[in-house]
mmCIF file of C-alpha atoms (C1' of nucleotides) in Angstrom:
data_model
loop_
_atom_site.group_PDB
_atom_site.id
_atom_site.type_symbol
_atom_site.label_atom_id
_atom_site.label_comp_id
_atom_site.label_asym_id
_atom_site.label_seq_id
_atom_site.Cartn_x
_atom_site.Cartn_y
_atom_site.Cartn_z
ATOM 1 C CA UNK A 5 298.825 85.532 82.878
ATOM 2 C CA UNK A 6 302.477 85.197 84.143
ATOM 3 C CA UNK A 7 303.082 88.080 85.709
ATOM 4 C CA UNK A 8 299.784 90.203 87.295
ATOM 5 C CA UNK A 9 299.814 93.915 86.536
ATOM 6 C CA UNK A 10 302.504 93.873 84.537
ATOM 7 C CA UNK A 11 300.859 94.090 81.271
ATOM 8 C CA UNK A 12 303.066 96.349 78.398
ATOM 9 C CA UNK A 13 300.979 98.434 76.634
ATOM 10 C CA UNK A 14 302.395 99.391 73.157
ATOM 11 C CA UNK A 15 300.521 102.485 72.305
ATOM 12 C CA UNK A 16 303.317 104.678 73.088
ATOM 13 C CA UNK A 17 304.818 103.285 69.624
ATOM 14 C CA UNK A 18 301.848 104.997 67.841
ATOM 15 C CA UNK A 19 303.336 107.158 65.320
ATOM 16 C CA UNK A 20 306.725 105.741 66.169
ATOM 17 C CA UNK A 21 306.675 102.520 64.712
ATOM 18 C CA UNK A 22 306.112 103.755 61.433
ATOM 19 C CA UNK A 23 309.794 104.920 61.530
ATOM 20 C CA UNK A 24 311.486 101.723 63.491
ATOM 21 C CA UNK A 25 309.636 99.550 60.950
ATOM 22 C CA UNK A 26 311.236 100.963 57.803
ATOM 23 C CA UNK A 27 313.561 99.736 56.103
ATOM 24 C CA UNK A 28 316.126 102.445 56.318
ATOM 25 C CA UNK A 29 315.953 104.242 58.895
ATOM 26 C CA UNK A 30 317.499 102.881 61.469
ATOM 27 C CA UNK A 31 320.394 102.309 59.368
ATOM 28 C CA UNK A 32 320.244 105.906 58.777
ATOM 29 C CA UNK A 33 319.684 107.236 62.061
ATOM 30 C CA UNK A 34 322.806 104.907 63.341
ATOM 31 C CA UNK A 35 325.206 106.290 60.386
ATOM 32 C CA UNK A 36 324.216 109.943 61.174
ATOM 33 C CA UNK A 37 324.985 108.826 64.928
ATOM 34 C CA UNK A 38 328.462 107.489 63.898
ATOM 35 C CA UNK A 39 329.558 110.212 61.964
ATOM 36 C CA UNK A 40 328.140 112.637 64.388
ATOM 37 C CA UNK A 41 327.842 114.503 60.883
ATOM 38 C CA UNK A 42 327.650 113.668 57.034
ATOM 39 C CA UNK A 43 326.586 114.412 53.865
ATOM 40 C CA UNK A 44 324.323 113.297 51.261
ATOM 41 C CA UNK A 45 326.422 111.377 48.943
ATOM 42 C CA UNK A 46 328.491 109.960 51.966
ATOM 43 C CA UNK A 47 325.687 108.567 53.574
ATOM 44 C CA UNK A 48 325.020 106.921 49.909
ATOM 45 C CA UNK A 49 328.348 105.133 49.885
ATOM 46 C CA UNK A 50 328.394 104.568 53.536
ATOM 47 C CA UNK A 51 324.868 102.892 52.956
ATOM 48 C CA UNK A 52 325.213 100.344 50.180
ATOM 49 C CA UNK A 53 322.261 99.296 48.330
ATOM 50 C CA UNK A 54 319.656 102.343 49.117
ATOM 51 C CA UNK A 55 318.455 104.778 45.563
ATOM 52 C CA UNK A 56 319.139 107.956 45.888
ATOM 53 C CA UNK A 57 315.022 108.470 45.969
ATOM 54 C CA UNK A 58 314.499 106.240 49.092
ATOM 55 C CA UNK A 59 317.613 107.881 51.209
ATOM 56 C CA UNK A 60 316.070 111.287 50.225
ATOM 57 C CA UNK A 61 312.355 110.670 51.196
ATOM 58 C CA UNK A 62 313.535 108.923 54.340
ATOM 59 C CA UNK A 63 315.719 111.806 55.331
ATOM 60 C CA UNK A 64 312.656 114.027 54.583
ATOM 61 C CA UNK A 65 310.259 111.590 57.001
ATOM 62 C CA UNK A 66 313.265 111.360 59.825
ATOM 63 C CA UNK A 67 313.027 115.225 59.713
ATOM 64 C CA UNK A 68 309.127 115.427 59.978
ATOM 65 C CA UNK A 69 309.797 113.549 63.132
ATOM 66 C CA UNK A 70 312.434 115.812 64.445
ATOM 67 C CA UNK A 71 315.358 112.882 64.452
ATOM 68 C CA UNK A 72 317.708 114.427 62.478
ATOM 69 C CA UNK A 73 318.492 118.456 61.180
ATOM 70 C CA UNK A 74 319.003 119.078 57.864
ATOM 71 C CA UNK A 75 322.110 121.634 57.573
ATOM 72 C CA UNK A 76 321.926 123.191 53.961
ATOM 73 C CA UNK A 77 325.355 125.859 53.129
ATOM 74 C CA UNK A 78 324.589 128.403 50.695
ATOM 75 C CA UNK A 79 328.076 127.126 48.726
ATOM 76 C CA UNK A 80 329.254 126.509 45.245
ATOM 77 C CA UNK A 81 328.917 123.125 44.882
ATOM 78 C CA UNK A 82 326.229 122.740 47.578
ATOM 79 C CA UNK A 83 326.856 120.990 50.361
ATOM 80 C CA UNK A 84 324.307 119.752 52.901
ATOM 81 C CA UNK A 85 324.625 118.310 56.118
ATOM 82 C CA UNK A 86 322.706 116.122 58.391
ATOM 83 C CA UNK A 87 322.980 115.028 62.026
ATOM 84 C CA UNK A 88 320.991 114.014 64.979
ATOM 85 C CA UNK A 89 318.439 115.888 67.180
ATOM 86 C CA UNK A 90 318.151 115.319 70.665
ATOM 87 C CA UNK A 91 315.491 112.836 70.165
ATOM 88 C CA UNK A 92 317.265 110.866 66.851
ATOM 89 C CA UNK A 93 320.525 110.230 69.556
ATOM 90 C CA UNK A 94 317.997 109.018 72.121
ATOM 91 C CA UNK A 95 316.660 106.593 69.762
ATOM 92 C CA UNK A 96 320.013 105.617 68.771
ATOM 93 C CA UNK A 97 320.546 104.644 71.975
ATOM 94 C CA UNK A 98 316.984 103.090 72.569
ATOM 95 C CA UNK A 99 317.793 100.294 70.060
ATOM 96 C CA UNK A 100 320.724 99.130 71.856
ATOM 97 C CA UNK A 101 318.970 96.174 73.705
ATOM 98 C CA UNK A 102 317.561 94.891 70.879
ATOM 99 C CA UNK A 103 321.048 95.072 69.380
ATOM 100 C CA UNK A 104 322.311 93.270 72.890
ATOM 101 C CA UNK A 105 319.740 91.204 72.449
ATOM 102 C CA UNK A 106 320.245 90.095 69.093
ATOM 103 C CA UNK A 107 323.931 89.164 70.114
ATOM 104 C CA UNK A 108 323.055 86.663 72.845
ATOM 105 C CA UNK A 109 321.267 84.711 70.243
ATOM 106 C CA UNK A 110 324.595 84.640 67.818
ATOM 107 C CA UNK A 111 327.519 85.515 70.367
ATOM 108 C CA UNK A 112 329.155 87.352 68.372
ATOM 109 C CA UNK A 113 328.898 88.719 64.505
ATOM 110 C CA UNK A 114 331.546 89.595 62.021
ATOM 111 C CA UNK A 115 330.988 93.346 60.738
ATOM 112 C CA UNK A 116 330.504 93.390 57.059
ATOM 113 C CA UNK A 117 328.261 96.664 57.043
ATOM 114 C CA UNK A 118 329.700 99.496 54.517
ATOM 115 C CA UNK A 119 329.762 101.696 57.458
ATOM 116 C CA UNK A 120 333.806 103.126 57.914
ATOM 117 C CA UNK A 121 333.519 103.563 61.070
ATOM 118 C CA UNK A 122 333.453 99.400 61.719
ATOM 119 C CA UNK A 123 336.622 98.277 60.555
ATOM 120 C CA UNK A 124 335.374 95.048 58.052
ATOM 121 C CA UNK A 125 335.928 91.811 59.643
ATOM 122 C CA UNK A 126 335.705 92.764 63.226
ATOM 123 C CA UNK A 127 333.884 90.527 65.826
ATOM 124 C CA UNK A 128 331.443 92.387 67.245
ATOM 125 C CA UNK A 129 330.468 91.460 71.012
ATOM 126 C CA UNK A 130 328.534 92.914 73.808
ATOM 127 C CA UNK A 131 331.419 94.550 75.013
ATOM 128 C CA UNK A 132 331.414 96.662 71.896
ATOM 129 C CA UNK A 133 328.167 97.739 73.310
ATOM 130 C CA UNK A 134 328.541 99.103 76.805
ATOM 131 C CA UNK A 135 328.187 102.841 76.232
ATOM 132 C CA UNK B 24 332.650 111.779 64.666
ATOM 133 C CA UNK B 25 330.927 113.121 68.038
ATOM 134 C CA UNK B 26 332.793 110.046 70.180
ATOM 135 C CA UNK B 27 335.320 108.804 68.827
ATOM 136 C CA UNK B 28 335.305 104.731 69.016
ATOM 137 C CA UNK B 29 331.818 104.753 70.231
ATOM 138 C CA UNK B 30 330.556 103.495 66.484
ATOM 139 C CA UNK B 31 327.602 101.424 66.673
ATOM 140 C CA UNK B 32 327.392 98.693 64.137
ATOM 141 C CA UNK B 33 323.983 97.050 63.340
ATOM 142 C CA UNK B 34 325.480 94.004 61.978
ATOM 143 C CA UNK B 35 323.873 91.776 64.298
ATOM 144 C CA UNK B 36 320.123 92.973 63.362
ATOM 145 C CA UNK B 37 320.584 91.025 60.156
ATOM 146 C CA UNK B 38 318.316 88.165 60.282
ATOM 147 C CA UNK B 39 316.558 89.926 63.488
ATOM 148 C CA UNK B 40 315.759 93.013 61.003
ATOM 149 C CA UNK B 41 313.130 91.334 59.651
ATOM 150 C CA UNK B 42 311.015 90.253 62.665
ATOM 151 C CA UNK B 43 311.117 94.277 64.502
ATOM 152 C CA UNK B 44 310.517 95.694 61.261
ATOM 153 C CA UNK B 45 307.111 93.730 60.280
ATOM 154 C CA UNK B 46 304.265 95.719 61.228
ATOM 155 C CA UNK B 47 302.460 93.135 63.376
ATOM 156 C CA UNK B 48 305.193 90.968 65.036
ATOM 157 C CA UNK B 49 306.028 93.330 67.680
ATOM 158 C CA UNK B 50 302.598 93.594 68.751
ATOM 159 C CA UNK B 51 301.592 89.863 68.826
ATOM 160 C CA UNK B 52 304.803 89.037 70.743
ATOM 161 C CA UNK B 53 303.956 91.720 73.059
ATOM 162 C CA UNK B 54 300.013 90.595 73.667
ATOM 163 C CA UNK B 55 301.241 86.476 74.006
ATOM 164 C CA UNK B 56 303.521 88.171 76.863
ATOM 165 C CA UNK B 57 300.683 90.190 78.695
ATOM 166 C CA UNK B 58 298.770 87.436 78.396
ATOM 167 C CA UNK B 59 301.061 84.373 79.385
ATOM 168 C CA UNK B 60 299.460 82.047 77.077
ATOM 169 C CA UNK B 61 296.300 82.623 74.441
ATOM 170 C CA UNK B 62 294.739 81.340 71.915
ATOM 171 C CA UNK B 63 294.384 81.968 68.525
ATOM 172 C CA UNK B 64 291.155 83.473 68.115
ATOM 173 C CA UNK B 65 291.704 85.499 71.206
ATOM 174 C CA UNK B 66 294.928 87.309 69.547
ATOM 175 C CA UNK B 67 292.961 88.039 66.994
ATOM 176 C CA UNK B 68 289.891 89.627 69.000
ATOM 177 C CA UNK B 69 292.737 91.646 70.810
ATOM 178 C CA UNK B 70 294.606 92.439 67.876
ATOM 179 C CA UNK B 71 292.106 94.629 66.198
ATOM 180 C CA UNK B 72 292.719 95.130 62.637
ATOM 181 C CA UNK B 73 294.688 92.234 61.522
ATOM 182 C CA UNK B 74 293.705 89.808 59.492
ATOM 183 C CA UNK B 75 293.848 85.778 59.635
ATOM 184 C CA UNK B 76 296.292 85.545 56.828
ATOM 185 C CA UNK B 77 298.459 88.242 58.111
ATOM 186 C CA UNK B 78 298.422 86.340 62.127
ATOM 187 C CA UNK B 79 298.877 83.285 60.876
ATOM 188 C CA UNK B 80 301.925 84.451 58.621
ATOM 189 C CA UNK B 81 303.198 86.343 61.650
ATOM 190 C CA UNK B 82 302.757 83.038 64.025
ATOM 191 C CA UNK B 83 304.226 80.953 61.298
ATOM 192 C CA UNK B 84 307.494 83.631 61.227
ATOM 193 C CA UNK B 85 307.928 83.963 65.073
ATOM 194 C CA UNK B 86 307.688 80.501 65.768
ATOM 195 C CA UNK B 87 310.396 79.958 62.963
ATOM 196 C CA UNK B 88 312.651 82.304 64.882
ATOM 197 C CA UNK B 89 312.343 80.556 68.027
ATOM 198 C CA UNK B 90 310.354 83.864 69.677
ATOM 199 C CA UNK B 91 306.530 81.619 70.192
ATOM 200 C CA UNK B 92 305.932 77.680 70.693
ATOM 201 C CA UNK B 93 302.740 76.583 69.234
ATOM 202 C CA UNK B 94 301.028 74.196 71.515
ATOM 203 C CA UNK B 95 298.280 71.805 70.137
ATOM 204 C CA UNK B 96 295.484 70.048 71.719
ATOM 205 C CA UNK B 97 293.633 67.012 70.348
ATOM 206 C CA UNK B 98 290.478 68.405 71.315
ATOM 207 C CA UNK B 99 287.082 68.519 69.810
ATOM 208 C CA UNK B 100 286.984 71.855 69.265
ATOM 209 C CA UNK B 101 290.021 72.247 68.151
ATOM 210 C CA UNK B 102 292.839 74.197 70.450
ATOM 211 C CA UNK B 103 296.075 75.925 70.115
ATOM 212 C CA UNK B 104 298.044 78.063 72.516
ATOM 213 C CA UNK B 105 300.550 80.389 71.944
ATOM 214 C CA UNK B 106 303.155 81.170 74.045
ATOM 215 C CA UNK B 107 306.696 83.415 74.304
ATOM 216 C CA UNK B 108 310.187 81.422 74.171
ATOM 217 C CA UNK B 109 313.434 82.934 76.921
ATOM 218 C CA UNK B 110 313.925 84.409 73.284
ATOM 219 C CA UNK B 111 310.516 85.841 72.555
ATOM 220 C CA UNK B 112 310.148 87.118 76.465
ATOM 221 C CA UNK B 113 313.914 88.442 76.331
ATOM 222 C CA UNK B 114 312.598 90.748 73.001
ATOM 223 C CA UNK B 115 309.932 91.614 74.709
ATOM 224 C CA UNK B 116 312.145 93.230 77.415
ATOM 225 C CA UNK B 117 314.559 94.616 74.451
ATOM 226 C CA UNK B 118 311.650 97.058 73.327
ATOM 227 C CA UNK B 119 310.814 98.549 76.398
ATOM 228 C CA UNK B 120 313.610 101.441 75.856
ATOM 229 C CA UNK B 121 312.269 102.157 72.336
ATOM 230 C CA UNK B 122 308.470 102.848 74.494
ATOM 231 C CA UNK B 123 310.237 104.734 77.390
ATOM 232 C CA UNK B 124 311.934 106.675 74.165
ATOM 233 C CA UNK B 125 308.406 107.351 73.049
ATOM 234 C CA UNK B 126 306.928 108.327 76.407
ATOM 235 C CA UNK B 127 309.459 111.004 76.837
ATOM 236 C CA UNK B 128 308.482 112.917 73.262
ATOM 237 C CA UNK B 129 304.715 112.541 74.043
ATOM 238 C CA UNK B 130 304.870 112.588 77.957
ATOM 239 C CA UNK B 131 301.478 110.318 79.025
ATOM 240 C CA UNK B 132 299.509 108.492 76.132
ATOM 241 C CA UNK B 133 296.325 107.244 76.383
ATOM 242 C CA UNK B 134 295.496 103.445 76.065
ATOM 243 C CA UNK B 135 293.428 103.061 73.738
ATOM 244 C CA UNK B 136 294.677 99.655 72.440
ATOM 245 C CA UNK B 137 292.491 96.364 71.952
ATOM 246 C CA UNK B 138 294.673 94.645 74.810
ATOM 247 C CA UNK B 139 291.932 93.659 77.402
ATOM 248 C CA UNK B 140 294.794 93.696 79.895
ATOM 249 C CA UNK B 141 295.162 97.230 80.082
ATOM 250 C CA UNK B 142 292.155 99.303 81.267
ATOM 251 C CA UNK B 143 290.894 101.534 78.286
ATOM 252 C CA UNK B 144 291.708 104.962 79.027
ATOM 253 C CA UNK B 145 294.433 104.480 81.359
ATOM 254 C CA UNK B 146 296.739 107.025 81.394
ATOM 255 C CA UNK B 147 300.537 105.256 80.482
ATOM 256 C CA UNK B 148 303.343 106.815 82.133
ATOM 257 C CA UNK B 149 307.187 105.688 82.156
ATOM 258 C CA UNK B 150 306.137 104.243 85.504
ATOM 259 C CA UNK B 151 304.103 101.727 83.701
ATOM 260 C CA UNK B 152 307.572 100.166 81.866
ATOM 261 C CA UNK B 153 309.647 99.539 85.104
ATOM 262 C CA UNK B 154 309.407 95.867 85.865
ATOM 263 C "C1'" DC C 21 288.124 76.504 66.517
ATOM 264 C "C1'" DG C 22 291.912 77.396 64.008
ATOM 265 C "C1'" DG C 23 293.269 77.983 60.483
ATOM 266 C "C1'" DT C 24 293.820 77.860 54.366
ATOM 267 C "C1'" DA C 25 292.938 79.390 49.754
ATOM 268 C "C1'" DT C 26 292.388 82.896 46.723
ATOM 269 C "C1'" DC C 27 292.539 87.168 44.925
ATOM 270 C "C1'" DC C 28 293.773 91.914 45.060
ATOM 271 C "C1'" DT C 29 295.790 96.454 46.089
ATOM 272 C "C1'" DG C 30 298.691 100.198 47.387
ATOM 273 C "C1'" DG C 31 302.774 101.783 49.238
ATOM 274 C "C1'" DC C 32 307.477 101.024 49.581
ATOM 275 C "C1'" DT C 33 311.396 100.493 47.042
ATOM 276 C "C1'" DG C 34 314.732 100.372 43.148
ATOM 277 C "C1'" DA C 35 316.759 101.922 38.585
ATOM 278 C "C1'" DT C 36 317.703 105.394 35.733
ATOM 279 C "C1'" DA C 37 317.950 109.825 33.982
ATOM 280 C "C1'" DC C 38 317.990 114.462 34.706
ATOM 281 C "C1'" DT C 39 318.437 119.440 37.080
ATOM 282 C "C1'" DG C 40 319.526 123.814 40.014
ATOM 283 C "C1'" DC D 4 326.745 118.097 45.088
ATOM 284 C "C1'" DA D 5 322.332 117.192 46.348
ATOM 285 C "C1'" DG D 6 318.923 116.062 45.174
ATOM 286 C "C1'" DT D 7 314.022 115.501 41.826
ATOM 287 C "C1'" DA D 8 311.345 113.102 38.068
ATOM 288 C "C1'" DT D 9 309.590 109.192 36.270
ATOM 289 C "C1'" DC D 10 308.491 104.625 35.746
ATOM 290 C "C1'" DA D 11 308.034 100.013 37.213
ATOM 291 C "C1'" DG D 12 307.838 95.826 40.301
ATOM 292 C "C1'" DC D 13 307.269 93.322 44.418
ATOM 293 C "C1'" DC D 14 305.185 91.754 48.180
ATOM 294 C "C1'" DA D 15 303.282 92.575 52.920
ATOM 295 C "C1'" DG D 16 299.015 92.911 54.124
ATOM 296 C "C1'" DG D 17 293.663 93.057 53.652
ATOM 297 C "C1'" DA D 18 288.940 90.922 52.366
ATOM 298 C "C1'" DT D 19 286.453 87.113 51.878
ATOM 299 C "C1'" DA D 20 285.246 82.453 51.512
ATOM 300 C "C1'" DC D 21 285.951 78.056 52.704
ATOM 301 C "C1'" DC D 22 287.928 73.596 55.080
ATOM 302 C "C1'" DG D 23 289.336 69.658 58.710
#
DNA sequence: CGGTATCCTGGCTGATACTG
DNA sequence: CAGTATCAGCCAGGATACCG
């Protein structure tokens, strides 16, 4: 092998990789992160393409997992908010280098996510990624 | 927004999205790295649970993406290694926050993973992801 | 040995409509 | 507004058999 005693061992993802692999939830867990907070139907527009059924059950699984807190206001019309736990910022974070990483294989990329936070059109570098 | 300017766009997954997101690929690129350079057969004995179709999908994928090289022998038997790209051994790298992530919600974890490189049993601590 | 070929299944996902 | 209910489709992935 290359490099003796230095074998990874993925187990730790046990559990874990069932979120990172679907679909949405990064997204989600990154939107949450950029808002700091949001609500249902804005995390609908802000992520374009997802049913109203697959944001909902993936909030519900993100929750399970203690990412994100569900913030419900007894108020006429309801309104419910989400955010990040602890651990949902940490992951946030956690994905960086494979964001970093992504970039030296493209330089740079031209935002075109629905997110308003990015303003559409900007280059996106590493710099943009030096917390 | 909790920091204002601090918005992290995800932009540059696209493309990447779906190589972390399959359920095997992260794995495989992972076990080629522990092991430098194996074979096919042996990535399946240490993969346990996947099927031929599914590795040889996988293969077919990461090699597309510039993460493996296939290497072919004219031999009688047959033989193929596989082995990581600066691309596939840079991803490798790229996950290691997302395990340290894990460690610190579950402390230790067992190994209990197929990988022949790591001792069954052995207890995995963050100290085990500092290269 | 290192794969294909073939068939199949179940869970994820989407669309749409509806409700407290 | 913030979801649920319902139905339907796709396709990653699994099992098995076979091939060069």
């Amino acid at each position: 092998m290359a490099k003796p005693g230095k074998a990874i061992c993925l187990c730790p993802l046990e559990g874990v990789i069932d979120i990172i692999s679907k679909k949405w939830a990064l997204l989600i867990v990154n939107e949450i992160g950029n808002h700091g907070r949001i609500r249902y139907n804005d995390l609908m527009k802000e992520i374009q393409g997802i049913s109203p059924k697959t944001l909902a059950d993936t909030l519900k699984e993100l929750a399970k997992y203690n990412l994100i807190t569900r913030e419900a206001f007894n108020e006429i019309p309801p309104r419910v908010d989400y955010l990040l736990t602890k651990d949902g910022e940490e992951l946030r974070q956690a994905i960086i280098p494979i964001l970093q990483w992504a970039l030296t294989k493209k330089g740079t990329v031209v935002a075109h996510c629905s997110c308003s936070m990015i303003p559409k059109g900007k280059r996106i570098g590493k710099e943009d990624l030096s917390l």
